[in-house]
Coordinates of C-alpha atoms in Angstrom, one line a residue:
M1 CA 75.3 81.9 65.3
A2 CA 74.7 85.7 65.6
N3 CA 77.5 86.4 67.9
Q4 CA 79.8 84.1 65.9
M5 CA 79.0 86.0 62.7
K6 CA 79.5 89.4 64.5
E7 CA 83.0 88.4 65.5
H8 CA 84.1 88.2 61.9
L9 CA 82.7 91.6 60.8
P10 CA 83.5 95.2 61.5
Q11 CA 81.5 96.8 64.3
I12 CA 77.7 96.5 63.9
E13 CA 75.2 98.7 65.7
M14 CA 72.3 96.5 66.7
Q15 CA 70.0 99.4 67.1
K16 CA 70.5 100.4 63.5
M17 CA 70.0 96.7 62.4
E18 CA 66.7 96.6 64.3
E19 CA 65.6 99.9 62.7
L20 CA 66.5 98.5 59.3
Y21 CA 64.5 95.4 59.9
R22 CA 61.5 97.4 61.0
I23 CA 61.6 99.7 58.0
E24 CA 62.0 96.9 55.6
Q25 CA 59.1 94.8 57.1
Q26 CA 56.8 97.8 57.1
Y27 CA 57.8 98.7 53.5
E28 CA 57.3 95.2 52.2
S29 CA 53.9 94.9 54.0
G30 CA 52.7 98.3 52.5
Q31 CA 52.6 100.1 55.8
L32 CA 55.3 102.5 54.5
T33 CA 55.5 104.0 51.0
L34 CA 58.9 103.8 49.2
E35 CA 59.4 107.5 49.9
E36 CA 58.5 107.2 53.6
A37 CA 60.7 104.1 54.0
R38 CA 63.7 105.8 52.4
Q39 CA 63.3 108.9 54.5
Q40 CA 63.3 106.8 57.7
L41 CA 66.4 104.9 56.4
A42 CA 68.2 108.3 56.0
E43 CA 67.2 109.4 59.5
K44 CA 67.7 106.3 61.5
V45 CA 70.1 104.0 59.6
G46 CA 72.3 105.8 57.1
K47 CA 74.9 104.1 55.0
L48 CA 74.9 100.3 54.7
R49 CA 77.1 97.5 53.5
P50 CA 75.8 94.2 52.1
Y51 CA 76.9 92.3 55.2
H52 CA 74.5 94.5 57.2
I53 CA 71.6 93.0 55.3
A54 CA 73.0 89.5 55.7
Y55 CA 73.5 90.1 59.5
M56 CA 70.0 91.4 59.8
E57 CA 68.6 88.4 58.1
Q58 CA 70.7 86.0 60.2
T59 CA 69.8 87.5 63.5
L60 CA 66.3 89.1 63.2
K61 CA 64.3 87.3 60.5
D62 CA 62.4 84.1 61.1
F63 CA 63.4 81.1 59.0
S64 CA 61.2 80.2 56.1
D65 CA 61.8 77.5 53.5
D66 CA 60.7 79.6 50.6
E67 CA 62.2 82.9 51.9
C68 CA 64.8 83.2 49.2
I69 CA 62.2 82.7 46.5
R70 CA 59.6 85.1 47.9
V71 CA 61.9 88.0 48.6
D72 CA 61.8 90.5 45.7
M73 CA 65.4 91.7 45.4
R74 CA 64.6 94.5 43.0
Q75 CA 62.1 95.9 45.4
T76 CA 64.7 95.7 48.2
M77 CA 67.3 97.4 45.9
R78 CA 64.8 100.3 45.2
L79 CA 64.6 100.8 48.9
L80 CA 68.4 100.7 49.5
D81 CA 69.4 102.6 46.4
G82 CA 71.9 105.2 47.4
F83 CA 72.3 103.8 50.9
M84 CA 74.3 100.7 50.0
D85 CA 77.2 100.3 47.5
N86 CA 76.2 97.5 45.1
S87 CA 79.2 97.7 42.8
R88 CA 81.1 94.5 41.9
P89 CA 84.3 94.1 43.9
E90 CA 87.6 94.1 42.1
L91 CA 89.1 90.6 42.5
P92 CA 92.1 88.7 41.2
A93 CA 91.4 86.5 38.2
D94 CA 92.0 83.3 40.2
H95 CA 89.8 84.3 43.2
P96 CA 87.0 81.8 43.9
L97 CA 84.4 84.6 44.0
H98 CA 85.6 85.9 40.6
H99 CA 84.7 82.5 39.1
Y100 CA 81.2 82.8 40.5
Y101 CA 80.8 86.2 38.8
E102 CA 82.2 84.9 35.6
E103 CA 79.7 82.0 35.5
N104 CA 76.8 84.4 36.2
D105 CA 77.9 86.7 33.3
E106 CA 77.9 83.7 30.9
M107 CA 74.6 82.5 32.2
R108 CA 73.1 85.9 31.6
R109 CA 74.3 85.6 27.9
Q110 CA 72.6 82.2 27.7
L111 CA 69.4 83.6 29.0
L112 CA 69.5 86.4 26.4
A113 CA 69.8 83.7 23.8
V114 CA 66.8 82.0 25.3
E115 CA 64.8 85.2 25.0
D116 CA 65.9 85.7 21.4
L117 CA 64.9 82.1 20.3
M118 CA 61.5 82.5 22.1
Q119 CA 60.5 85.1 19.5
Y120 CA 60.6 82.6 16.6
P121 CA 59.1 79.3 15.6
M122 CA 60.8 76.4 17.4
I123 CA 63.7 74.7 15.7
K124 CA 64.7 71.9 18.0
N125 CA 68.4 71.6 17.1
Q126 CA 68.9 75.3 18.0
W127 CA 67.4 74.7 21.5
L128 CA 69.3 71.5 22.0
G129 CA 72.6 73.3 21.4
L130 CA 71.6 76.1 23.7
Y131 CA 70.6 73.7 26.5
D132 CA 73.8 71.8 26.2
Q133 CA 75.3 75.1 27.5
I134 CA 72.7 75.9 30.1
G135 CA 72.9 72.4 31.4
Q136 CA 76.4 73.1 32.7
Y137 CA 75.2 75.9 35.1
P138 CA 74.1 73.7 38.1
I139 CA 77.8 73.0 38.7
H140 CA 77.8 76.6 39.9
Y141 CA 75.3 75.7 42.6
K142 CA 77.1 72.5 43.5
R143 CA 80.3 74.4 44.2
K144 CA 78.3 77.0 46.3
Q145 CA 76.7 74.3 48.4
N146 CA 79.8 72.3 49.0
Q147 CA 82.4 75.0 49.2
L148 CA 81.0 78.5 49.9
Y149 CA 78.1 77.6 52.2
P150 CA 80.3 75.5 54.6
M151 CA 82.8 78.3 55.0
L152 CA 80.0 80.8 55.7
E153 CA 78.5 78.4 58.3
R154 CA 81.8 78.4 60.2
K155 CA 81.6 82.2 60.4
G156 CA 78.1 82.0 61.8
F157 CA 76.2 82.8 58.6
D158 CA 74.1 79.8 57.8
R159 CA 71.2 81.6 56.2
P160 CA 72.3 80.7 52.6
T161 CA 72.4 77.0 53.6
T162 CA 68.9 77.1 55.0
T163 CA 67.2 79.3 52.4
M164 CA 69.3 79.8 49.2
W165 CA 70.1 76.1 48.8
N166 CA 66.4 75.4 48.2
F167 CA 66.3 78.1 45.5
D168 CA 69.5 76.6 43.9
D169 CA 67.8 73.2 43.6
I170 CA 64.6 74.6 42.2
I171 CA 66.5 76.2 39.3
R172 CA 68.6 73.1 38.8
D173 CA 65.4 71.0 38.6
E174 CA 63.8 73.5 36.2
I175 CA 66.8 73.2 33.9
R176 CA 66.6 69.4 34.0
E177 CA 62.9 69.3 33.4
A178 CA 63.2 71.7 30.5
Q179 CA 65.9 69.5 29.0
R180 CA 63.6 66.5 29.4
L181 CA 60.7 68.2 27.7
L182 CA 62.9 69.4 24.9
E183 CA 64.4 65.9 24.2
E184 CA 61.0 64.3 24.3
G185 CA 59.6 66.8 21.8
E186 CA 57.0 68.3 24.2
E187 CA 57.2 71.7 22.5
E188 CA 54.4 73.7 24.3
P189 CA 55.2 72.8 27.9
F190 CA 58.9 73.4 27.1
M191 CA 58.3 76.9 25.8
A192 CA 55.9 77.7 28.6
R193 CA 58.7 77.0 31.2
Q194 CA 61.3 79.3 29.6
Q195 CA 60.1 82.6 31.1
V196 CA 59.9 81.1 34.6
L197 CA 63.5 79.8 34.3
I198 CA 64.7 83.2 33.1
D199 CA 63.0 85.1 36.0
H200 CA 64.2 82.6 38.6
C201 CA 67.8 82.6 37.3
R202 CA 68.1 86.3 37.1
D203 CA 66.6 86.8 40.6
L204 CA 68.9 84.3 42.2
M205 CA 72.0 85.8 40.5
E206 CA 71.0 89.2 41.7
K207 CA 70.7 87.9 45.3
E208 CA 74.1 86.2 45.0
E209 CA 75.8 89.3 43.8
T210 CA 74.0 91.8 46.0
I211 CA 74.4 90.1 49.3
L212 CA 76.0 86.6 49.2
Y213 CA 79.3 87.3 47.5
P214 CA 80.1 90.7 49.2
T215 CA 79.2 89.2 52.6
A216 CA 81.5 86.2 51.8
L217 CA 84.3 88.6 51.0
A218 CA 83.8 90.3 54.4
L219 CA 83.7 87.1 56.4
I220 CA 86.2 84.8 54.7
T221 CA 90.0 85.6 54.9
P222 CA 92.3 85.6 51.9
E223 CA 94.1 82.6 53.3
E224 CA 90.8 80.7 53.5
F225 CA 89.8 81.7 49.9
E226 CA 93.2 80.3 48.8
D227 CA 92.5 77.1 50.6
M228 CA 89.2 76.8 48.8
K229 CA 90.7 76.6 45.4
S230 CA 91.6 73.0 45.4
G231 CA 88.1 72.0 46.4
D232 CA 86.6 74.2 43.8
Q233 CA 88.8 72.5 41.2
E234 CA 87.6 69.1 42.4
I235 CA 83.9 70.0 41.8
G236 CA 84.5 71.9 38.6
F237 CA 83.1 75.1 36.9
A238 CA 80.3 76.0 34.6
F239 CA 81.3 77.4 31.2
I240 CA 84.9 78.3 32.1
D241 CA 88.2 76.5 32.4
V242 CA 90.1 77.2 35.6
K243 CA 93.6 75.9 36.2
H244 CA 94.9 75.7 39.8
E245 CA 98.6 75.1 39.8
S246 CA 99.4 75.0 43.5
Q247 CA 99.8 71.6 45.2
P248 CA 99.5 70.8 48.8
A249 CA 102.8 70.4 50.6
Q250 CA 103.8 66.8 51.1
P251 CA 104.4 65.7 54.7
S252 CA 108.0 64.9 55.6
A253 CA 109.0 61.4 56.7
A254 CA 109.7 62.7 60.2
A255 CA 106.5 64.6 60.6
P256 CA 103.0 63.1 60.9
A257 CA 100.7 63.5 57.8
D258 CA 98.1 66.2 57.8
G259 CA 94.4 65.6 58.4
F260 CA 93.4 62.4 60.1
A261 CA 96.9 61.4 61.2
K262 CA 97.6 64.9 62.7
D263 CA 94.3 64.9 64.6
L264 CA 95.0 61.4 65.9
Q265 CA 98.4 62.3 67.1
A266 CA 97.1 65.3 68.9
L267 CA 94.5 63.2 70.7
L268 CA 97.1 60.7 71.7
S269 CA 99.4 63.4 73.0
K270 CA 96.6 64.8 75.1
Y271 CA 96.5 61.5 77.0
G272 CA 100.3 61.2 77.4
Y273 CA 101.0 59.1 74.3
T274 CA 103.4 60.0 71.5
A275 CA 103.4 58.8 68.0
G276 CA 105.5 59.9 65.1
A277 CA 105.0 58.9 61.5
A278 CA 107.2 55.8 62.1
D279 CA 105.7 54.8 65.5
E280 CA 103.3 51.9 65.6
L281 CA 100.0 52.2 67.3
D282 CA 97.9 49.4 68.8
V283 CA 94.8 49.1 66.6
A284 CA 92.0 46.6 67.1
T285 CA 93.9 43.8 65.5
G286 CA 97.5 44.6 64.9
K287 CA 99.9 47.5 64.9
L288 CA 100.0 50.3 62.3
T289 CA 101.8 53.6 61.8
L290 CA 99.9 56.8 61.1
E291 CA 101.3 56.7 57.6
Q292 CA 100.0 53.2 57.1
I293 CA 96.5 54.1 58.4
N294 CA 96.3 57.0 55.9
L295 CA 97.5 54.8 53.1
I296 CA 94.9 52.1 53.8
Y297 CA 92.1 54.7 53.7
K298 CA 93.5 56.2 50.5
H299 CA 93.5 52.8 48.7
L300 CA 90.2 51.3 49.9
P301 CA 88.1 50.4 46.9
V302 CA 85.1 52.1 48.7
D303 CA 84.6 55.7 49.7
I304 CA 84.1 56.2 53.4
S305 CA 82.6 59.1 55.4
Y306 CA 82.1 59.2 59.1
V307 CA 79.6 61.4 61.1
D308 CA 80.0 61.4 64.8
E309 CA 77.4 61.1 67.6
N310 CA 77.0 64.9 67.5
E311 CA 76.0 64.8 63.9
L312 CA 79.3 66.5 62.7
V313 CA 81.2 65.3 59.7
K314 CA 84.6 64.2 61.0
F315 CA 86.3 62.2 58.2
Y316 CA 86.2 61.0 54.6
S317 CA 88.6 58.9 52.7
D318 CA 90.5 60.9 50.2
T319 CA 90.7 58.4 47.4
D320 CA 91.6 58.9 43.7
H321 CA 88.6 56.9 42.6
R322 CA 86.0 58.8 44.6
V323 CA 82.5 58.4 43.2
F324 CA 81.5 62.0 43.9
P325 CA 83.8 64.9 44.7
R326 CA 84.4 65.8 48.3
S327 CA 85.7 69.1 49.8
K328 CA 87.6 69.4 53.1
N329 CA 85.3 72.2 53.9
V330 CA 82.8 69.5 54.9
I331 CA 84.9 68.5 57.9
G332 CA 83.3 69.8 61.1
R333 CA 80.0 70.7 59.3
E334 CA 76.6 69.6 60.6
V335 CA 75.6 66.7 58.4
V336 CA 72.1 68.1 57.8
N337 CA 73.8 71.1 56.2
C338 CA 75.5 68.8 53.7
H339 CA 72.3 67.8 52.0
P340 CA 69.5 69.7 50.1
R341 CA 66.6 70.8 52.3
K342 CA 64.2 68.3 50.5
S343 CA 66.3 65.3 51.7
V344 CA 67.2 66.6 55.2
H345 CA 64.2 64.7 56.7
V346 CA 65.7 61.4 55.4
V347 CA 69.1 62.2 56.9
K348 CA 67.4 63.0 60.2
E349 CA 65.3 59.9 60.2
I350 CA 68.4 57.7 59.6
I351 CA 70.2 59.3 62.5
E352 CA 67.3 59.1 64.8
K353 CA 66.6 55.5 64.2
F354 CA 70.3 54.6 64.4
R355 CA 70.5 56.6 67.7
S356 CA 67.5 54.9 69.2
G357 CA 68.7 51.4 68.2
E358 CA 65.6 50.8 66.1
Q359 CA 67.7 50.4 62.9
S360 CA 71.4 49.8 62.1
K361 CA 71.6 49.9 58.3
A362 CA 70.2 51.8 55.4
E363 CA 70.8 51.1 51.7
F364 CA 70.5 53.2 48.6
W365 CA 71.6 52.8 45.0
I366 CA 71.9 54.7 41.8
N367 CA 71.2 52.7 38.6
K368 CA 72.0 54.5 35.4
P369 CA 72.9 53.2 31.9
G370 CA 76.4 51.8 32.3
V371 CA 76.8 52.7 36.0
F372 CA 75.6 51.2 39.3
I373 CA 76.5 53.0 42.5
Y374 CA 75.8 51.4 45.9
I375 CA 75.5 53.5 49.0
V376 CA 75.1 52.0 52.5
Y377 CA 74.8 53.8 55.9
V378 CA 75.8 51.8 59.1
A379 CA 75.2 52.8 62.7
V380 CA 78.5 52.9 64.6
R381 CA 78.2 51.7 68.2
D382 CA 80.9 51.1 70.9
E383 CA 81.3 48.0 73.0
Q384 CA 78.6 49.1 75.4
G385 CA 76.2 49.5 72.5
R386 CA 76.2 53.3 72.7
F387 CA 75.6 55.2 69.4
R388 CA 78.8 56.8 68.3
G389 CA 77.9 58.0 64.8
V390 CA 77.2 56.9 61.2
L391 CA 79.5 55.4 58.6
E392 CA 78.7 56.0 55.0
M393 CA 80.2 53.7 52.4
M394 CA 79.9 54.3 48.7
Q395 CA 81.2 52.1 45.8
D396 CA 81.0 51.9 42.0
C397 CA 79.6 48.3 41.7
T398 CA 79.1 48.3 37.9
H399 CA 81.9 45.9 37.3
I400 CA 80.8 43.6 40.2
R401 CA 77.3 43.4 38.8
E402 CA 78.6 42.4 35.4
M403 CA 80.4 39.4 36.8
Q404 CA 79.1 36.0 35.8
G405 CA 80.2 32.4 36.5
S406 CA 83.5 32.0 38.4
Q407 CA 86.8 33.7 37.9
T408 CA 89.7 31.5 39.0
L409 CA 92.4 33.0 36.6
L410 CA 94.5 36.0 37.3
N411 CA 92.7 39.0 35.7
W412 CA 94.6 42.2 35.8
A413 CA 92.6 45.4 36.3
D414 CA 93.7 46.8 32.9
D415 CA 92.6 43.6 31.1
H416 CA 96.0 43.3 29.4
Q417 CA 97.0 39.9 30.9
V418 CA 95.1 36.9 32.1
A419 CA 97.1 34.0 33.6
S420 CA 96.3 30.9 35.7
A421 CA 97.1 31.4 39.3
E422 CA 98.9 28.0 39.3
A423 CA 101.1 29.1 36.4
A424 CA 102.1 32.5 37.9
P425 CA 105.7 33.3 37.0
S426 CA 108.4 32.9 39.6
P427 CA 111.0 35.6 40.3
S428 CA 113.5 33.7 38.2
E429 CA 111.1 33.4 35.4
P430 CA 109.9 36.9 34.4
A431 CA 106.5 37.3 32.8
A432 CA 106.2 38.0 29.2
D433 CA 106.6 41.7 28.5
D434 CA 103.5 43.3 27.0
A435 CA 105.2 46.5 26.0
D436 CA 105.9 45.5 22.4
E437 CA 102.4 44.3 21.9
A438 CA 101.0 47.5 23.3
E439 CA 103.2 49.5 20.9
V440 CA 102.0 47.4 18.0
D441 CA 98.4 48.0 19.1
M442 CA 99.0 51.7 19.3
N443 CA 100.4 51.9 15.8
A444 CA 97.9 49.6 14.2
E445 CA 94.8 51.1 12.5
M446 CA 91.9 51.0 15.0
E447 CA 88.5 49.8 13.8
I448 CA 85.7 51.9 15.3
T449 CA 82.4 50.2 15.8
G450 CA 79.5 50.5 18.2
A451 CA 81.2 48.1 20.6
T452 CA 84.4 50.2 20.8
R453 CA 85.0 51.6 24.3
L454 CA 85.4 55.4 24.6
K455 CA 88.2 54.8 27.1
D456 CA 90.2 52.8 24.5
L457 CA 89.7 55.6 21.9
F458 CA 90.8 58.3 24.2
K459 CA 93.9 56.3 25.2
R460 CA 94.7 55.8 21.5
Y461 CA 93.9 59.4 20.5
P462 CA 94.9 61.8 23.4
N463 CA 93.2 64.8 21.8
L464 CA 89.9 63.1 20.9
K465 CA 88.1 63.7 24.2
K466 CA 88.8 67.5 24.1
N467 CA 87.8 67.6 20.4
L468 CA 84.6 65.6 21.1
I469 CA 83.5 67.9 23.9
E470 CA 84.1 70.9 21.6
A471 CA 82.1 69.3 18.8
V472 CA 79.3 68.1 21.1
P473 CA 79.1 70.2 24.3
K474 CA 76.8 67.6 25.9
F475 CA 79.9 65.3 26.3
K476 CA 81.4 67.8 28.8
M477 CA 79.7 65.5 31.3
L478 CA 82.5 63.1 30.7
N479 CA 84.6 65.3 33.0
S480 CA 82.1 65.0 35.8
P481 CA 82.6 62.4 38.6
L482 CA 79.7 60.2 37.2
G483 CA 80.9 60.7 33.7
K484 CA 84.4 59.5 34.6
L485 CA 82.9 56.4 36.0
M486 CA 80.8 55.7 33.0
L487 CA 83.8 56.3 30.8
Q488 CA 85.4 53.2 32.1
R489 CA 82.9 51.0 30.3
A490 CA 80.9 53.2 28.0
T491 CA 80.9 52.0 24.3
I492 CA 80.1 54.2 21.3
S493 CA 76.7 52.5 21.1
M494 CA 75.9 53.4 24.7
A495 CA 77.2 57.0 24.3
G496 CA 75.3 57.4 21.0
E497 CA 72.0 56.4 22.7
H498 CA 72.7 58.5 25.8
S499 CA 73.5 61.6 23.8
G500 CA 70.6 61.2 21.4
L501 CA 73.0 61.3 18.4
G502 CA 72.8 57.6 17.6
E503 CA 75.6 55.2 17.0
Q504 CA 76.4 56.0 13.4
A505 CA 76.3 59.8 13.8
L506 CA 78.6 59.6 16.8
I507 CA 81.1 57.4 14.9
S508 CA 81.1 60.0 12.1
I509 CA 81.8 62.8 14.6
I510 CA 84.6 60.8 16.2
K511 CA 86.3 60.1 12.9
E512 CA 86.2 63.8 12.0
N513 CA 87.9 64.6 15.3
L514 CA 90.6 62.0 15.6
N515 CA 93.4 64.5 15.1

């Protein structure tokens, strides 16, 4: 990793890095005073860049789970004051790093509001409104973990993945626990947690802006940052709206599709086979073109990811109905680096037991109001029984769990038409056109009750979702992957209960925001 990281940076003098490490260690342990440490820095090290600190940590420091939390960044900055430029880089407004800085600036404003409210007797509604905003901030961490960290790993800088991710998750959990205490009316423990959250957030933001982002700017090319934008958009942003207009180029009919198809064709060519987009390949049972293979994966009702025998993520199906967002930066990444540190041991156990043959399947599920997500891991083995990797399959099974009895009639996915299979219209007998009925429904007055589905309301009133999120910031979660799934079947009654507003209050808010 060290040599790999060095290849992407300007020339680094290892002797100076070793002196920097020694001085910093002796200063932190009290063997050197601040004045003595700074004098030795001037004599033996000189001017520094943020990536020098990152490189020193990557190559010379031993790994520790709580390292990022323990390191006092302000103490470090007192030591490095005048030796390292800590100014914020000038970045285009659409640059991925610019969005991280923007989110931090807004979070700092939210923390100032927390400090202000802490001075007064608690008024629950004020805190609820504030935490509706603060609750968005973990999206910032999710984008770091799935977008920025993988890119840095490819450049040989995996320290953020192994140390900062843990700190990210600690703050995320602190926010969630504070929200829980607030909603359940546990005033004293809620107030007691606020200063810890403030200190942790500010500390981590300082570490991001002092080392992480400037080092990322030194390691990652402009072209790679441009490529990150679509993945950032998929995961989302905290506090800010970001529009990304560019679209990936569509493969031509004569050329193989990008991604899986392109890799497959390269592999075939290596062994003397050729396959264009229209050429058929012998698969296990049949013949398919590369285009057809990609289309099949894209339309599967389940999400699929494949990790090979070397524990590298090699593939995921890019479907429109993905349960959780994916980023192409995950491809080629070690699978343990795709999970928070606290769950890495579970990932390792699954792989070890699959590899040894002790186990072949592991199941998990997420059961929340209105949503049931099923996740299964299966060991992939070849005909000789050798371990060749892990297949993960994930599916929104909410609709399946709701099924009762038997369904022998044709039931369209949009619920607009149900017809007997035996009475299906022939080509010469076109089915009744529902367009007029739909138009009548759209123009008729819509009764709003607890049983009304939010999906139907948003279809009828296109601006309602935006208005509702503005009126009740907590509903911003409707734009999250899990929120989009819940939206398919969530009723006003369910949303009122989940939001804490209650059914009637939510109906009143909806009626006020129909235009």
